[in-house]
Every structure is written in structure tokens, then in C-alpha cells.
GROMACS .gro file of C-alpha atoms in nm:
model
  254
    1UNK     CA    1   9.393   4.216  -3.039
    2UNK     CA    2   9.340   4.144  -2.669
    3UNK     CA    3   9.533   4.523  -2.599
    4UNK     CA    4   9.203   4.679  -2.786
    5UNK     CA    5   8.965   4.382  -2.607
    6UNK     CA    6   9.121   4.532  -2.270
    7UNK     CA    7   9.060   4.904  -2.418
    8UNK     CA    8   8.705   4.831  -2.485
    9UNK     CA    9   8.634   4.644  -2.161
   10UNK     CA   10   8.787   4.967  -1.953
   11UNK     CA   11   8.610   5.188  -2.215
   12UNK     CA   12   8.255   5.037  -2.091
   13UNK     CA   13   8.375   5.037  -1.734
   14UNK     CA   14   8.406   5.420  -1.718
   15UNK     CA   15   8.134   5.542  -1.937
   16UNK     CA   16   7.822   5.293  -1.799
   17UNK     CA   17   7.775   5.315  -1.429
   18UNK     CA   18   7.571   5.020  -1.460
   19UNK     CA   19   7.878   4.833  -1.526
   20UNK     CA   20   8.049   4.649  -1.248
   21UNK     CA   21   8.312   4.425  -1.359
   22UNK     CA   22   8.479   4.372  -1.636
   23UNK     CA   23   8.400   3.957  -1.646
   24UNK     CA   24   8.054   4.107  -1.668
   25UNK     CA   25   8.122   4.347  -1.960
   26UNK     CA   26   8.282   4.055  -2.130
   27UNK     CA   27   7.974   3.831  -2.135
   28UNK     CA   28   7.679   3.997  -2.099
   29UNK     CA   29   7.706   4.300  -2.275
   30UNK     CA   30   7.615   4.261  -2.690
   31UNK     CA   31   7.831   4.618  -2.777
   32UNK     CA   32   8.171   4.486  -2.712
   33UNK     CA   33   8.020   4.157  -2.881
   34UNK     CA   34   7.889   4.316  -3.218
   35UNK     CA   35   8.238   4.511  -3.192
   36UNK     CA   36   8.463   4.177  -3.164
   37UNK     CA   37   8.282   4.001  -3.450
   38UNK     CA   38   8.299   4.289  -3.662
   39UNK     CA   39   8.696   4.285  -3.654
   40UNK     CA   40   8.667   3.971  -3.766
   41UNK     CA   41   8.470   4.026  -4.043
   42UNK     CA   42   8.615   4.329  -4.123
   43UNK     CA   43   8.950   4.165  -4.165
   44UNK     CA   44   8.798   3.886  -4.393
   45UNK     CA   45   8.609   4.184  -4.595
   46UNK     CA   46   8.970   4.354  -4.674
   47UNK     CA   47   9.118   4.053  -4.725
   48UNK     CA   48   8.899   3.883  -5.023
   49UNK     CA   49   8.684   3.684  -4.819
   50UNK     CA   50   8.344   3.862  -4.875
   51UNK     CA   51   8.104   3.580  -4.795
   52UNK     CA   52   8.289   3.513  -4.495
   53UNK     CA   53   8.277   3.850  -4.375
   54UNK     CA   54   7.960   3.892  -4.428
   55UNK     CA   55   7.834   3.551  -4.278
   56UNK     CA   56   8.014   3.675  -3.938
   57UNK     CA   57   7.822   4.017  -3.959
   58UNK     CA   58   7.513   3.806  -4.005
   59UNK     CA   59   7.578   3.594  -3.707
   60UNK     CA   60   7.667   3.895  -3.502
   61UNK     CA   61   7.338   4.057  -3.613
   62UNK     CA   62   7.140   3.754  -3.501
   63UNK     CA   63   7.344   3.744  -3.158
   64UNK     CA   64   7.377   4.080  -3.088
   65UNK     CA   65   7.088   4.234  -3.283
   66UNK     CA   66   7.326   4.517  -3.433
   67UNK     CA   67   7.394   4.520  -3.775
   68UNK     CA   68   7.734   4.652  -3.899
   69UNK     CA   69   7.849   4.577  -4.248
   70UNK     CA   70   8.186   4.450  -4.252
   71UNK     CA   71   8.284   4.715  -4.503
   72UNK     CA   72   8.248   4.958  -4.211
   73UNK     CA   73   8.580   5.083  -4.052
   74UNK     CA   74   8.563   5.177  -3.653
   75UNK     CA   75   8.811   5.302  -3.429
   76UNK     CA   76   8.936   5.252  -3.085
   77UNK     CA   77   8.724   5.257  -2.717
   78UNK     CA   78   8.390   5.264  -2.953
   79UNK     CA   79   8.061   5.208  -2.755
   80UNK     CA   80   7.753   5.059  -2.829
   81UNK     CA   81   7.530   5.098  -2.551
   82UNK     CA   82   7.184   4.831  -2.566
   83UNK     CA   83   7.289   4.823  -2.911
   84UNK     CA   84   6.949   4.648  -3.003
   85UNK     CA   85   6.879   4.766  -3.385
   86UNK     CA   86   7.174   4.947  -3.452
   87UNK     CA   87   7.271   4.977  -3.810
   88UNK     CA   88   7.583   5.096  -4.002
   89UNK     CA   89   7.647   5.081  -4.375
   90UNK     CA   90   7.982   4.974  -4.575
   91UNK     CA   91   8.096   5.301  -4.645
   92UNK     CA   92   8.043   5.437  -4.256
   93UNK     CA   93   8.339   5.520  -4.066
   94UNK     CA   94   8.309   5.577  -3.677
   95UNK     CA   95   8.593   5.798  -3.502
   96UNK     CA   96   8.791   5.669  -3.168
   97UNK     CA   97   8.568   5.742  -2.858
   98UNK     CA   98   8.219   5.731  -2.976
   99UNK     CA   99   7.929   5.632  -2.797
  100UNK     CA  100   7.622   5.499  -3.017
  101UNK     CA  101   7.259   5.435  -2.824
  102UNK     CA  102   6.991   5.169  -2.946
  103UNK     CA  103   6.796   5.228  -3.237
  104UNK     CA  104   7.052   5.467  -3.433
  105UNK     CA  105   7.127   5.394  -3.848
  106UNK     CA  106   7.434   5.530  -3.993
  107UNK     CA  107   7.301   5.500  -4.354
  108UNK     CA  108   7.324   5.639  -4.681
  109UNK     CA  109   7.108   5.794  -4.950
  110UNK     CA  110   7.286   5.667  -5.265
  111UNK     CA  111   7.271   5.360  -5.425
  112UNK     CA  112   7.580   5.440  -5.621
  113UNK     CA  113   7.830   5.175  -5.588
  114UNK     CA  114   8.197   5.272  -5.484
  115UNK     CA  115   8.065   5.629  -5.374
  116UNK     CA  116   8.083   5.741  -5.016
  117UNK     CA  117   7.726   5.689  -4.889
  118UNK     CA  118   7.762   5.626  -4.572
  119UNK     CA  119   7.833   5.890  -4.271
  120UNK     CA  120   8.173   5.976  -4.109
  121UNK     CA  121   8.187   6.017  -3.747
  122UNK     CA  122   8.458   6.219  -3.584
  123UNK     CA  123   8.617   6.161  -3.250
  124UNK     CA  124   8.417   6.184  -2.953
  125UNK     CA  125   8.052   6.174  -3.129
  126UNK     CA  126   7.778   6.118  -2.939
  127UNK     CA  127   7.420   5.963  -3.118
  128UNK     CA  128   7.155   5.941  -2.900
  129UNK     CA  129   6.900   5.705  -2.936
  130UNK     CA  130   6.667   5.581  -3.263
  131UNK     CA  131   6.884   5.889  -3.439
  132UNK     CA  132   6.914   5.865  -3.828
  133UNK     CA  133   7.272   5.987  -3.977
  134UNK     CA  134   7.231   5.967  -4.327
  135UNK     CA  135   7.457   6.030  -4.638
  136UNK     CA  136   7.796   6.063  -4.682
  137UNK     CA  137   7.859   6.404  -4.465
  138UNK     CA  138   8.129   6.418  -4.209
  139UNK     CA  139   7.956   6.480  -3.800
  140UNK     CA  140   8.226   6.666  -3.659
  141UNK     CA  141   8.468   6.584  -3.343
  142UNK     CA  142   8.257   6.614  -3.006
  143UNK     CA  143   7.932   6.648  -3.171
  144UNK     CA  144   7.629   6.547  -3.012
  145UNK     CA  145   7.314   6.402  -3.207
  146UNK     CA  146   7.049   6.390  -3.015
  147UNK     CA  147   6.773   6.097  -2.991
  148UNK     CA  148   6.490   6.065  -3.254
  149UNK     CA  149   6.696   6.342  -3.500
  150UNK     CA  150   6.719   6.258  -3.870
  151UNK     CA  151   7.043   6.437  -3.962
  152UNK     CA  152   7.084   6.472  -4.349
  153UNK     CA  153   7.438   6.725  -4.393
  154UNK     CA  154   7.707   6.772  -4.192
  155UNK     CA  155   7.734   6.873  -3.842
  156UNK     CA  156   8.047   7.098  -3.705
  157UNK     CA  157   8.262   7.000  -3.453
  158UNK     CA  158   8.161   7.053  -3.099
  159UNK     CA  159   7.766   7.130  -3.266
  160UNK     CA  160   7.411   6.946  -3.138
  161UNK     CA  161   7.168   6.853  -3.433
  162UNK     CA  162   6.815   6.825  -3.294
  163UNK     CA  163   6.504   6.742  -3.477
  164UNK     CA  164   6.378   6.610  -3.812
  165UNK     CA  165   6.498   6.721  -4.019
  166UNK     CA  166   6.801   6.738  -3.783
  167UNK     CA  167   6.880   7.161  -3.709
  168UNK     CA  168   7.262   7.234  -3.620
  169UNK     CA  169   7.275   7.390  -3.274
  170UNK     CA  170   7.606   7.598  -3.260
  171UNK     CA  171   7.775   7.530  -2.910
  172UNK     CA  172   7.863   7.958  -2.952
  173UNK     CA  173   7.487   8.042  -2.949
  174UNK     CA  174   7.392   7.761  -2.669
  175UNK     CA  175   7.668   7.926  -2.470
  176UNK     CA  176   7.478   8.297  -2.512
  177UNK     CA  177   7.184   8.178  -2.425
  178UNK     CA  178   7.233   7.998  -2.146
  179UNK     CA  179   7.457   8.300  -1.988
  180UNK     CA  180   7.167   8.555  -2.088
  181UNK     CA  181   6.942   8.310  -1.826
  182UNK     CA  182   7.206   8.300  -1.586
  183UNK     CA  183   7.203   8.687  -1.532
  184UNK     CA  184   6.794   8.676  -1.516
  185UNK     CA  185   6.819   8.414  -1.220
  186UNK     CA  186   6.709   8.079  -1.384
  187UNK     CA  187   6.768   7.868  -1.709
  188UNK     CA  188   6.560   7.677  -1.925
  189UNK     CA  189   6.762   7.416  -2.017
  190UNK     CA  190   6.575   7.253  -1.670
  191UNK     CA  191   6.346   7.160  -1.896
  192UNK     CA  192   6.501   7.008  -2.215
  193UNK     CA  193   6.745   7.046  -2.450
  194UNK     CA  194   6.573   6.932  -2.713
  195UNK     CA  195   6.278   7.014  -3.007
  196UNK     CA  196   6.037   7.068  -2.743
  197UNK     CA  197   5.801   7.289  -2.855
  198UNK     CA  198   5.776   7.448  -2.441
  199UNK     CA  199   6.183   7.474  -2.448
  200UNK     CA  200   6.209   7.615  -2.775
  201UNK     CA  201   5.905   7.876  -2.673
  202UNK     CA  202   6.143   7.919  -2.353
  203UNK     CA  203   6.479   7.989  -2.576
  204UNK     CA  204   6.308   8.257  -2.793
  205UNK     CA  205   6.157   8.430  -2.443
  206UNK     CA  206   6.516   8.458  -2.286
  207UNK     CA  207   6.649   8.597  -2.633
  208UNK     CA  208   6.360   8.849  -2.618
  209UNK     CA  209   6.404   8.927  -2.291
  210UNK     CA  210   6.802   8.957  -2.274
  211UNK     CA  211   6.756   9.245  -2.524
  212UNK     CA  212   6.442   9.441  -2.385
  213UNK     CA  213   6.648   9.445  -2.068
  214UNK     CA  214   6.908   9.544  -2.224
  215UNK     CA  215   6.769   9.894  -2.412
  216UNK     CA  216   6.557   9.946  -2.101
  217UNK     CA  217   6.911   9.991  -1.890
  218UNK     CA  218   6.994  10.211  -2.209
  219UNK     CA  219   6.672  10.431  -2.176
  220UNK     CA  220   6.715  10.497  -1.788
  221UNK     CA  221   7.074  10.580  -1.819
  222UNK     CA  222   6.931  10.832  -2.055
  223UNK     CA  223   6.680  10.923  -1.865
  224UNK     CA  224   6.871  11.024  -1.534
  225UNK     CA  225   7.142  11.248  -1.745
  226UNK     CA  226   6.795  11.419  -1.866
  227UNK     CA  227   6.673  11.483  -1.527
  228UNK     CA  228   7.012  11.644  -1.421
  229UNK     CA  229   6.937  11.948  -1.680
  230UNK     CA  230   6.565  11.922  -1.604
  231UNK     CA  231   6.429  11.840  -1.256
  232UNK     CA  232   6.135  11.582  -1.265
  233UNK     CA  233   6.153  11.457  -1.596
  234UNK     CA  234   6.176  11.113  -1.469
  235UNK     CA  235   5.801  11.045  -1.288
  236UNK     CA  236   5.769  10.939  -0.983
  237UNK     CA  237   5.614  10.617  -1.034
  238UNK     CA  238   5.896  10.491  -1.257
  239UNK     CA  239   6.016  10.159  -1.203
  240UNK     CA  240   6.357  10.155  -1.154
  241UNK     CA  241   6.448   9.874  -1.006
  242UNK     CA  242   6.379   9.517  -1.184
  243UNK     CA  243   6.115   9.263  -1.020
  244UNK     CA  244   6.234   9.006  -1.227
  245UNK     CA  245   6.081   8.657  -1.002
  246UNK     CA  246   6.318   8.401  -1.081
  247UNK     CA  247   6.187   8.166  -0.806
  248UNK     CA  248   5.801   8.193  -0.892
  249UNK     CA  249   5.908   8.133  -1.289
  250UNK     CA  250   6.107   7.817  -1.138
  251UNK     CA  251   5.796   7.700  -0.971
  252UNK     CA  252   5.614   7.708  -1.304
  253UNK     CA  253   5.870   7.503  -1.484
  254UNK     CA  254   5.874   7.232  -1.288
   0.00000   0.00000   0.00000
């Protein structure tokens, strides 16, 4: 027990900045205390003390303000960061190395008893703040959710679900996009990540312009083996060079 105390204690440590010592961690910090408590519980849930594990969740609700039922199972170097109305059901499981932010219910949609209602979070999930992640769906290793989403089905591995109702962005096409800015001189993602309605018009204006530049190249290429067979077929007030102003667009954004 005090190994995984010393685990969670260096967990905090390295992920929150804010976090100086670990006698500081230990005391003043209500994640590692809902966490602790909930052990407890957890081990009087499994072991046929119900009413005492749930009279420790209670008490670590009213300490802590985070509410996790002791039927809930979660791993190793878990955080809870604020942690002030944080709730996770019996049947939620959270993988090794997650970070949870205030606000954020892993609930269910069922009131079926003995079914899986609850969500499964895979190693390394991150669930941004006042997030709801709800049913019994898996999120997948290294996913992100990101604040304010309401995610209702499962989420891939490595995948960001944005939004309500929660939308799965695919790390593949996040990756295209943001090289497709790259080449054009400046990126979006400045801006936000998110459901912005300005970032999403900015997403679907790179997209549109990655492939109008890329048939115009197609079109002058064309163009010039033309005007080898036939001289001034290209006119002389063709622009064939791109004026694309990264820096004034930058100037806009910001």
C-alpha cells in the first residue's frame, strides 16, 4: 500500500507543475485523497462489507467532493486533478496513467443491474474538464476527451472526441491536416483544438485549400508542356508563382 501511496505522490509531482513537494501533495491535494479512501472502500465492497464501503465513499465525497462508487476498479499513478464534482459509477473501470479534470462523470445509461453501464478507460486517457463519458463503451489507450464533450460510444485508441454529442477525431486525419498548414506557412490549431465554430471554419479552409493548390500545380505543369508545342499559349499575365501571405493571415488570427 504505501509502494502505490509513493507512486501516486511522484505521479502528481511530475504531471502538476504547481506541485512542489511531496508533504504538500500528501495533505493538501483532495485527488490522491478521494484515491486512498476509495481503496479502502473498494476492498470492503469486494469483500462483503457493502455499507462499509459505501459509508467510506460517502465520507470521501464529503471531504474530497469526488464521488467514486466503491464498485469502481482504478489502476496505478491515476490523477485527479481539482477533482471537485467528479463522478464515477460501480461498473467504471479507469486504466493505469490517467489523468481526470474537475467536473467529469464516468456514468452509465442503463439501469440494468449486473450489466456493464459504466465506461472503461484505457491506459493513458486523458478527460478534460466537466466531460460526460457515458455507457458502457471502452475509450481507447492515449485517448484524449476534451472539456465540456458528452461522449456516448467508444473512442479508438490514440483518438480526440470533441463536442456534444462527442465527434471522434482520428489522430491520422489531425496529422494531414496539420501537415497540409505546415506547407502553406501557418496552422490553425493557434487557435483551438476544439468545436469552435472559427477553428472548425479554419480546418475545412486548409482542406479546401490543400487540394485547389494541389490541381492548380497539376494545371500549370500542363500548361508549360502545352506551350512547348505551341508558343504563347500560356498568357502573359499568368500567375505563376504563389502569393500565399502566411504572416498577414497570422496577424488576423490572433
Amino acid at each position: 500500500m504505501f509502494q502505490r501511496l509513493r507512486e501516486d505522490i511522484a505521479c502528481i509531482l511530475e504531471r502538476d507543475p504547481a506541485a512542489h513537494s511531496a508533504w504538500e501533495v500528501l495533505t493538501c491535494y483532495p485527488g490522491l485523497h478521494a484515491i486512498l479512501m476509495h481503496r479502502w472502500a473498494h476492498a470492503c465492497w469486494h469483500n462483503g462489507f457493502r455499507w462499509a464501503g459505501r459509508f467510506i465513499s460517502h465520507m470521501a465525497r464529503f471531504f474530497t467532493g469526488i464521488e467514486i462508487h466503491p464498485g469502481a476498479r482504478i489502476g496505478r499513478r491515476v490523477f485527479i486533478d481539482h477533482g471537485m464534482g467528479v463522478v464515477v459509477g460501480e461498473t467504471a473501470e479507469i486504466g493505469d496513467e490517467c489523468t481526470i479534470y474537475q467536473g467529469v462523470t464516468l456514468g452509465g445509461t442503463s439501469l440494468s443491474k449486473g450489466a456493464k453501464r459504466h465506461p472503461t478507460l484505457g491506459r493513458g486517457v486523458i478527460v478534460g474538464a466537466n466531460s460526460q463519458v457515458l455507457g458502457g463503451f471502452t475509450v481507447g489507450d492515449g485517448a484524449r476527451v476534451g472539456s465540456n464533450a458528452v461522449v456516448l460510444k467508444a473512442v479508438p485508441p490514440g483518438a480526440t472526441a470533441v463536442g456534444n454529442p462527442a465527434r471522434v477525431l482520428l489522430k491520422e486525419d489531425e496529422a494531414q491536416r496539420e501537415a497540409a498548414a505546415a506547407r502553406m506557412g501557418f496552422s490553425a490549431y493557434g487557435v483551438t483544438q476544439n468545436d469552435d465554430p472559427l477553428s472548425q471554419a479554419m480546418k475545412g479552409l486548409i482542406d479546401n485549400a490543400a487540394v485547389n493548390s494541389h490541381q492548380i500545380a497539376m494545371l500549370w505543369a500542363a500548361i508549360e508542356k502545352l506551350s512547348t508545342v505551341k508558343q504563347g499559349c500560356v498568357p502573359a499575365d499568368a500567375q505563376t508563382t504563389e502569393e500565399f501571405d502566411a504572416e498577414r493571415l497570422n496577424q488576423l488570427m490572433r
